[in-house]
Short mmCIF file of C-alpha atoms and ligand atoms in Angstrom, two decimals:
data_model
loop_
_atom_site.label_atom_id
_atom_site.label_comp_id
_atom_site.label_asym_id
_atom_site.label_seq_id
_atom_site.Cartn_x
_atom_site.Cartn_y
_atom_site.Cartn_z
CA UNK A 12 -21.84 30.87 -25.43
CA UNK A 13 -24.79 28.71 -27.01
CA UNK A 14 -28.20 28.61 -24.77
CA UNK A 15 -26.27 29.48 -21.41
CA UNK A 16 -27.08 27.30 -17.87
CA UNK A 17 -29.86 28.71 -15.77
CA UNK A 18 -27.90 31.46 -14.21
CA UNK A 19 -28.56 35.35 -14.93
CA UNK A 20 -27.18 37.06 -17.28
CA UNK A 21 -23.89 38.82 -17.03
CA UNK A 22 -24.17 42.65 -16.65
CA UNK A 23 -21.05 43.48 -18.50
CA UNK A 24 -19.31 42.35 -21.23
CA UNK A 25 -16.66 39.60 -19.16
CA UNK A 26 -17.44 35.65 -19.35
CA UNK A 27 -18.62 33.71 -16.42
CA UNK A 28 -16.28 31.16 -14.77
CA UNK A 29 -18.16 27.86 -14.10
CA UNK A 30 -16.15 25.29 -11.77
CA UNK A 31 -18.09 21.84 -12.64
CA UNK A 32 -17.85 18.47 -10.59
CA UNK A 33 -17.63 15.58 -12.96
CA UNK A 34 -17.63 11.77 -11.90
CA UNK A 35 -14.78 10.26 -9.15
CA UNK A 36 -15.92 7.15 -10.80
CA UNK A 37 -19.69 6.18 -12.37
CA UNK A 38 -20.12 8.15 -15.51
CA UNK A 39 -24.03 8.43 -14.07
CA UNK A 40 -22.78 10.79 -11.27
CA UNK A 41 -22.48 14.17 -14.26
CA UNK A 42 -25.36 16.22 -13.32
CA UNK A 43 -27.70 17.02 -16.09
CA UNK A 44 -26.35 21.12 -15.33
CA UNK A 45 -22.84 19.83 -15.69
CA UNK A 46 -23.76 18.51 -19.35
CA UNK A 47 -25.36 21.71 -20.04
CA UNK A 48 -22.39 23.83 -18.60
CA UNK A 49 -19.48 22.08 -20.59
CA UNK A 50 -21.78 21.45 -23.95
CA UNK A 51 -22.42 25.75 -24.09
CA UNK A 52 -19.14 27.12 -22.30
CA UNK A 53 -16.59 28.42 -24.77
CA UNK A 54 -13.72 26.53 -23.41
CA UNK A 55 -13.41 23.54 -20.83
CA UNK A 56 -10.00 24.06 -18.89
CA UNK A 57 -8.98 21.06 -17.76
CA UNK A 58 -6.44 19.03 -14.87
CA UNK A 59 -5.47 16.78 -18.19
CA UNK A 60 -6.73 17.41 -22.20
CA UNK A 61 -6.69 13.51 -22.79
CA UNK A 62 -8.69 12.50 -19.78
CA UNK A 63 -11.51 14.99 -20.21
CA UNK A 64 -11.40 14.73 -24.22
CA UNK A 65 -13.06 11.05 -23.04
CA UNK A 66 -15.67 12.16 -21.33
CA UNK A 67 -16.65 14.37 -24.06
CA UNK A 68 -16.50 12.30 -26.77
CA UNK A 69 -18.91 9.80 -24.44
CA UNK A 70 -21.19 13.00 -24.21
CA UNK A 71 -20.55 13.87 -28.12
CA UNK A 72 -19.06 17.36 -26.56
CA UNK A 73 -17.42 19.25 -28.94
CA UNK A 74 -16.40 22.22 -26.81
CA UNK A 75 -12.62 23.25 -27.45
CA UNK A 76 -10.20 22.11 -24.23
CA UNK A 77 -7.53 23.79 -23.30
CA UNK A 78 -5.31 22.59 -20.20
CA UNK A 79 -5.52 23.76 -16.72
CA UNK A 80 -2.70 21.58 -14.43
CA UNK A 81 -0.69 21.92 -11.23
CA UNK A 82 2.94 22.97 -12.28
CA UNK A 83 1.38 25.73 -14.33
CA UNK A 84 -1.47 26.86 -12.59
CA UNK A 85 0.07 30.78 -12.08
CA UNK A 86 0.47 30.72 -15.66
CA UNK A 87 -2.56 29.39 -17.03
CA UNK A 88 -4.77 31.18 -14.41
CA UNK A 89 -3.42 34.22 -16.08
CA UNK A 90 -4.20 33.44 -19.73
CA UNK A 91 -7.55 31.77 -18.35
CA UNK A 92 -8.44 35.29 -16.80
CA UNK A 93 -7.68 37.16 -19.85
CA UNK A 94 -10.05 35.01 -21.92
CA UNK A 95 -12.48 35.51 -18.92
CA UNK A 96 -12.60 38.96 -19.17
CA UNK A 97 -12.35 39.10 -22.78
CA UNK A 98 -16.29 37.85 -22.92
CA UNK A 99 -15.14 34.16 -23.00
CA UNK A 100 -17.38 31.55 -20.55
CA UNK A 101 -15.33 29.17 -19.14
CA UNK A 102 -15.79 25.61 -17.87
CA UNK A 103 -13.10 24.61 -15.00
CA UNK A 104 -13.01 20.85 -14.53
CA UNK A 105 -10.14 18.55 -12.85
CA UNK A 106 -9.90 14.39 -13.82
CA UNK A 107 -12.24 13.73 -11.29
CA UNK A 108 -14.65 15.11 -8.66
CA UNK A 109 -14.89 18.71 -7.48
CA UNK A 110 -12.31 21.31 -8.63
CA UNK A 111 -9.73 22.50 -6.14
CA UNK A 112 -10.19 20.11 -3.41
CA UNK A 113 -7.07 18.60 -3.18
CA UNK A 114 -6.83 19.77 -7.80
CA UNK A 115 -6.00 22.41 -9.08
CA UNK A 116 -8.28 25.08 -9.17
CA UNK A 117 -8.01 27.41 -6.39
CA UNK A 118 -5.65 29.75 -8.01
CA UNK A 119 -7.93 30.41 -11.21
CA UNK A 120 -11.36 31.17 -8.95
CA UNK A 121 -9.30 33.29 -6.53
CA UNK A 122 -7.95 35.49 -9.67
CA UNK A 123 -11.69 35.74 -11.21
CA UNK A 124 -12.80 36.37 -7.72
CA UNK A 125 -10.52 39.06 -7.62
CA UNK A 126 -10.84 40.95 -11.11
CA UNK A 127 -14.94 41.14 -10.75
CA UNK A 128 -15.69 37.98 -12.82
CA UNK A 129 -18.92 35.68 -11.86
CA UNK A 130 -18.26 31.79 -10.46
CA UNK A 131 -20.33 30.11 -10.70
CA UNK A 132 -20.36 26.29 -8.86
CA UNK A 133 -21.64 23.64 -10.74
CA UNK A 134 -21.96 20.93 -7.48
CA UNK A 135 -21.51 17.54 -8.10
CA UNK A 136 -19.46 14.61 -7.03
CA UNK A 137 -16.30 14.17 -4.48
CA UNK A 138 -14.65 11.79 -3.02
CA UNK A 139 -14.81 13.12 0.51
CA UNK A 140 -18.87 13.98 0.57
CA UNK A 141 -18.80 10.39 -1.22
CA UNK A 142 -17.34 8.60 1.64
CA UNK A 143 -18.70 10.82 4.57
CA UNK A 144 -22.28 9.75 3.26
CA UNK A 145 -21.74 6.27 3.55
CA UNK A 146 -19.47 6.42 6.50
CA UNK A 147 -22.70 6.28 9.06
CA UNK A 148 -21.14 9.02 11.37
CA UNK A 149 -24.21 10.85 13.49
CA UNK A 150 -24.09 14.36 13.40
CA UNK A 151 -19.62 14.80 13.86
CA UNK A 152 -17.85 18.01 12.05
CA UNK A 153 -15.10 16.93 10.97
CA UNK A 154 -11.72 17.86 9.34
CA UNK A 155 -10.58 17.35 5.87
CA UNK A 156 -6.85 16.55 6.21
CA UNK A 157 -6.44 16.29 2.24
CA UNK A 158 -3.35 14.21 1.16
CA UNK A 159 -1.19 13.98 4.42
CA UNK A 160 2.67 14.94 3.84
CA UNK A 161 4.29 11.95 2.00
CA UNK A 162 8.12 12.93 3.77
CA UNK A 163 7.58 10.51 6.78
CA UNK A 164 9.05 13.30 9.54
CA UNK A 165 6.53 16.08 8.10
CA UNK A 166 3.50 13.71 8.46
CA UNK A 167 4.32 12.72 12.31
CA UNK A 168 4.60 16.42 13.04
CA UNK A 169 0.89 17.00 10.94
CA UNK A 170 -0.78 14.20 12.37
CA UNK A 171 0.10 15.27 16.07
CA UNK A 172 -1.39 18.49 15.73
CA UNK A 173 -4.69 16.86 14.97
CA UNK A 174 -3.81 14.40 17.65
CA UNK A 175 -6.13 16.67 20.28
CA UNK A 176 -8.97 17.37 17.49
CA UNK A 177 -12.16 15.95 18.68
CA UNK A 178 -13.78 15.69 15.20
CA UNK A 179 -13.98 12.98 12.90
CA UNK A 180 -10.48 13.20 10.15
CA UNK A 181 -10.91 12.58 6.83
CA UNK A 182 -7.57 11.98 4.34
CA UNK A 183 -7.01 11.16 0.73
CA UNK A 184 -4.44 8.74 0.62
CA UNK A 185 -2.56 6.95 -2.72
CA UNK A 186 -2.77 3.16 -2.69
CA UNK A 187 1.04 3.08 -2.43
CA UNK A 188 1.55 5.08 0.91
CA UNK A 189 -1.60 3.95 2.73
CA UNK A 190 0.38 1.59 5.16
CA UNK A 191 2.76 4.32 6.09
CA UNK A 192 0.27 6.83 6.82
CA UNK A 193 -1.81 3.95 9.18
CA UNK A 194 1.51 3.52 10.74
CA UNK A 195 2.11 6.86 11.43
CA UNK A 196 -1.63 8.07 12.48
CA UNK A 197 -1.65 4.77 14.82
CA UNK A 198 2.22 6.17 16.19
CA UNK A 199 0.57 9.87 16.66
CA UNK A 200 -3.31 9.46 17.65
CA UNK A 201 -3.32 5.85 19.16
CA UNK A 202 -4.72 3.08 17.90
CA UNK A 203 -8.11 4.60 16.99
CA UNK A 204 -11.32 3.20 14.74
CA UNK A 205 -11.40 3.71 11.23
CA UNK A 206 -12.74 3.26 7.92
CA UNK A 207 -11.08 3.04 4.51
CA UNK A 208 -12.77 3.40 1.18
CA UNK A 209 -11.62 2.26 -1.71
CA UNK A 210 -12.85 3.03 -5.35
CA UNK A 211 -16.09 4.41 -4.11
CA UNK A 212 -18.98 4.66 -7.48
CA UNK A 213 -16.75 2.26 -9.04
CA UNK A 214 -17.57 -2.04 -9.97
CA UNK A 215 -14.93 -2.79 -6.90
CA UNK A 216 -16.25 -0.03 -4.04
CA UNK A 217 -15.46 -1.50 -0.66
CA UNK A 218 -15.45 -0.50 2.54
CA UNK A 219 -13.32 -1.53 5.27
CA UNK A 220 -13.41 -0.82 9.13
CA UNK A 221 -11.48 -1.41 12.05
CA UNK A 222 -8.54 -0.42 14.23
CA UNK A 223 -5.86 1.66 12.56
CA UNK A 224 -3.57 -1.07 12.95
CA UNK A 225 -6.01 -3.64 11.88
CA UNK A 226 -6.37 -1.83 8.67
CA UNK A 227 -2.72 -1.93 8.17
CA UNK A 228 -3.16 -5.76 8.67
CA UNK A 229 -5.84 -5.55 5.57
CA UNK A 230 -3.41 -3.88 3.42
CA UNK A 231 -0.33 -5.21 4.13
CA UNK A 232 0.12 -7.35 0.82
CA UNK A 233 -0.85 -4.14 -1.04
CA UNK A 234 -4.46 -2.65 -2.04
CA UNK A 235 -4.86 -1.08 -5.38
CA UNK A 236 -7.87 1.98 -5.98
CA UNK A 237 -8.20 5.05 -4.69
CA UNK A 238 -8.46 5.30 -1.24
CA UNK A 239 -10.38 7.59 1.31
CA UNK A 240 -9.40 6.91 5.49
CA UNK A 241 -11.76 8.23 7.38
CA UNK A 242 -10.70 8.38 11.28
CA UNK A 243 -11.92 8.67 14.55
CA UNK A 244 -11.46 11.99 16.18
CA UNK A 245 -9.94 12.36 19.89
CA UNK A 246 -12.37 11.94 22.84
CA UNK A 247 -12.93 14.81 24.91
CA UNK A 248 -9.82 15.44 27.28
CA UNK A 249 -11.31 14.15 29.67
CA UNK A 250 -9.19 11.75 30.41
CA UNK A 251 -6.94 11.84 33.65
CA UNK A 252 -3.30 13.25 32.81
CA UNK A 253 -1.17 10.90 34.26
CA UNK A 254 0.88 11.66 37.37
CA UNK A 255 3.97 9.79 36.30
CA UNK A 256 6.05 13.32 34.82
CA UNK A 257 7.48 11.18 32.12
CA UNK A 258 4.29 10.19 30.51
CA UNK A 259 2.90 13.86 31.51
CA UNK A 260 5.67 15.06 29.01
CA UNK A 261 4.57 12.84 26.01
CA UNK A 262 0.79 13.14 26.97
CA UNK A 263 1.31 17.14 26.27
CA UNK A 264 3.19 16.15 22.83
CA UNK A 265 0.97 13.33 21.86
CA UNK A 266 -2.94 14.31 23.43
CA UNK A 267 -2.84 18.06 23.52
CA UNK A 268 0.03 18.40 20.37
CA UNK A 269 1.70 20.93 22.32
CA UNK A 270 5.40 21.90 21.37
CA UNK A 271 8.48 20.57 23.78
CA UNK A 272 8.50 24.77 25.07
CA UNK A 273 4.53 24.91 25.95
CA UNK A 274 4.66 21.23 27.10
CA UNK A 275 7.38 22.81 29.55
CA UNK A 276 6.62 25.97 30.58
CA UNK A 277 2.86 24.40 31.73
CA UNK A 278 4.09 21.26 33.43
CA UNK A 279 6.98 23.57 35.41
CA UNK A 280 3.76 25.86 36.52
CA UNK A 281 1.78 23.44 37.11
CA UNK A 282 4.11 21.19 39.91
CA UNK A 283 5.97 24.12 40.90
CA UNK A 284 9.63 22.91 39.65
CA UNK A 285 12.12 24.46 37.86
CA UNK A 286 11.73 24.74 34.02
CA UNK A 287 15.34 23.65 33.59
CA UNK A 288 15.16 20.69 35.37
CA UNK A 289 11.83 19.54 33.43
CA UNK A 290 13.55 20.63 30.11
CA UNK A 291 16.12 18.44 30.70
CA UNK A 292 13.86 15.52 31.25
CA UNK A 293 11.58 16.59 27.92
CA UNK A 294 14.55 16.61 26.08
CA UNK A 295 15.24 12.64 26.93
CA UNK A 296 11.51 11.20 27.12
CA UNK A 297 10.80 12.88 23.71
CA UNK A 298 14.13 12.19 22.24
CA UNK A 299 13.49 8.55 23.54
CA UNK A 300 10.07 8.35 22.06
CA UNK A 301 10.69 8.92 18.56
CA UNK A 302 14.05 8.97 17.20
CA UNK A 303 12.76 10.54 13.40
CA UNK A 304 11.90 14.16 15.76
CA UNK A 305 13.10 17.19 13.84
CA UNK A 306 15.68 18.92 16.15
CA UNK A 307 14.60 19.98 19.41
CA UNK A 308 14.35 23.97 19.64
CA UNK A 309 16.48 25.47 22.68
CA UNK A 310 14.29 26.64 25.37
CA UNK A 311 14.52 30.64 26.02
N1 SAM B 429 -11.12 16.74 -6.39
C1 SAM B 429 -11.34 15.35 -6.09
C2 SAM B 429 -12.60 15.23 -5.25
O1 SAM B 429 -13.39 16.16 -5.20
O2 SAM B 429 -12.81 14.19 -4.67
C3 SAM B 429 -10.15 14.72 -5.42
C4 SAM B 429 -8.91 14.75 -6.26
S1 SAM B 429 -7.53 14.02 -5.50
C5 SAM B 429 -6.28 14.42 -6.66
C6 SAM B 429 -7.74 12.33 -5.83
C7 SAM B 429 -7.94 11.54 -4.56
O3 SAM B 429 -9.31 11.54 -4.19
C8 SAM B 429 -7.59 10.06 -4.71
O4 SAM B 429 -6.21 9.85 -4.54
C9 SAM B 429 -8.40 9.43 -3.60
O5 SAM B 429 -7.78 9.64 -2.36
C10 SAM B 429 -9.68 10.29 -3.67
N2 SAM B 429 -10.63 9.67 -4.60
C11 SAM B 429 -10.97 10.09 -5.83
N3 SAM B 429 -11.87 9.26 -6.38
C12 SAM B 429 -12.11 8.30 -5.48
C13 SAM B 429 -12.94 7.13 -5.45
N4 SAM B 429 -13.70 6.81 -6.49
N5 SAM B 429 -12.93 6.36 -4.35
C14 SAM B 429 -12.15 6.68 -3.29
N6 SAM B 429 -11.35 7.75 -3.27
C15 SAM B 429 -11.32 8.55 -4.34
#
């Protein structure tokens, strides 16, 4: 490796592993270190060859490329660590933003991690930090969601378990399923505020705000972009559980996410009646409720 990055020098004879954040959209965003990084590395191992072989030819990088993708990541990790340890430096990048959140990534650090090699982060743009910072939210944790499930059943039963989170959500979400997933977080968390941000660093960057359904309203003849939701997170349970036992059943599923057994078992203990009889009733109200439920589990 040609004049390396400002890092220390490696005590033994294996390569460093840098994972470098390159632009989700405004070529501007590449940090003067990531230049540096992918101009003296060895070898760039990248989400796709073509994609990144464009931002090097903007940068006149001549670095060799070799690919780095999904499908393949056990495989390539493995090669990847070989030429690690071997004495070569290696550049990880994905198409855009930080490495392994929501890329591939993940399974090449966690090998180097594991064999002894140095990692070195090479910070830099993401989407998520992107649209957190401009989101306006005072001092919230929230929860990175990533890309919710796209199989319709898999993200009701997801979104309810963040149903009771009190902390702000944030999803990735493709241009294509957006008004599903609105649909379905509006079904599971209520009809809560949001924002949406679409193309963020890019000429068309927009943000939109509103109700979860309202949203939906805004996309409904089809948005194109990539897309960020950001959503409100639950209020504090403080709010009265209602006395009616059939909307005490689907407050348990929908406000505290608890499964039809716990939802049971607590409600029997709690007004003193028989678990079979409430069972019974569960099975009805949250058969009633949502008619796309995976099969009901038998109660012990
Ligand atoms: N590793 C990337 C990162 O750090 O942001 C994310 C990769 S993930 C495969 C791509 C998703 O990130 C997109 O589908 C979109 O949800 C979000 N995203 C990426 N660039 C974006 C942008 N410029 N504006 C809004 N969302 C973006």
């Amino acid at each position: 490796m040609k004049n390396r990055p400002d890092i220390n020098s490696a005590t033994d004879h294996s390569g460093r592993l840098y994972v470098v954040a390159t632009p989700i959209g405004h070529l501007g965003d590449l940090s003067l270190r990531a230049i540096e990084t992918l101009t003296t590395v060895d070898i760039i191992a990248c989400e796709d060859t073509r994609h990144t072989k464009n931002l090097c030819r903007h940068l006149n990088i001549t670095t060799p490329l070799v690919s780095y993708y999904r499908e393949k990541e056990q495989e390539k990790a493995a090669q990847l660590l070989t030429l690690l340890q071997e004495g070569k430096h290696i550049a990880l990048v994905s198409d855009a933003g930080t490495p392994a959140i929501s890329d591939p990534g993940a399974v090449l650090v966690s090998k180097a991690r594991q064999a002894g090699i140095e990692i070195v982060a090479i910070a830099g743009p993401s989407a998520l930090a992107a649209a957190l910072s401009v989101a306006g939210l005072s001092q919230t944790p929230f929860f990175f969601g990533g890309f919710p499930p796209s199989n319709k059943s898999d993200r009701r039963k997801f979104l309810r378990t963040l149903a009771p989170f009190p902390f702000t959500l944030v999803f990735y979400e493709s241009p294509h399923r957006i008004s599903a997933s609105l649909a379905d977080l509006e079904f599971c968390l209520g009809d809560r505020s949001a924002q949406l941000f679409r193309e963020l660093t890019k000429i068309h960057e927009e943000c939109m705000e509103g109700s979860l359904s309202g949203l939906r309203d805004r996309v409904k003849n089809g948005v194109k972009g990539e897309l960020v939701l950001i959503v409100q997170g639950a209020t504090p349970i403080a709010a009265e559980q209602p006395d009616n036992l059939d909307e005490l059943l689907l407050w348990h599923r929908d406000q505290l996410g608890s499964s039809l057994k716990d939802a049971v078992a607590s409600i029997a203990a709690d007004l003193d009646l028989p678990r079979s009889q409430v069972y019974k009733l569960a099975l009805s109200v949250w058969r009633d409720a949502d008619s796309t439920d995976s099969p009901i589990p038998p109660i012990d």
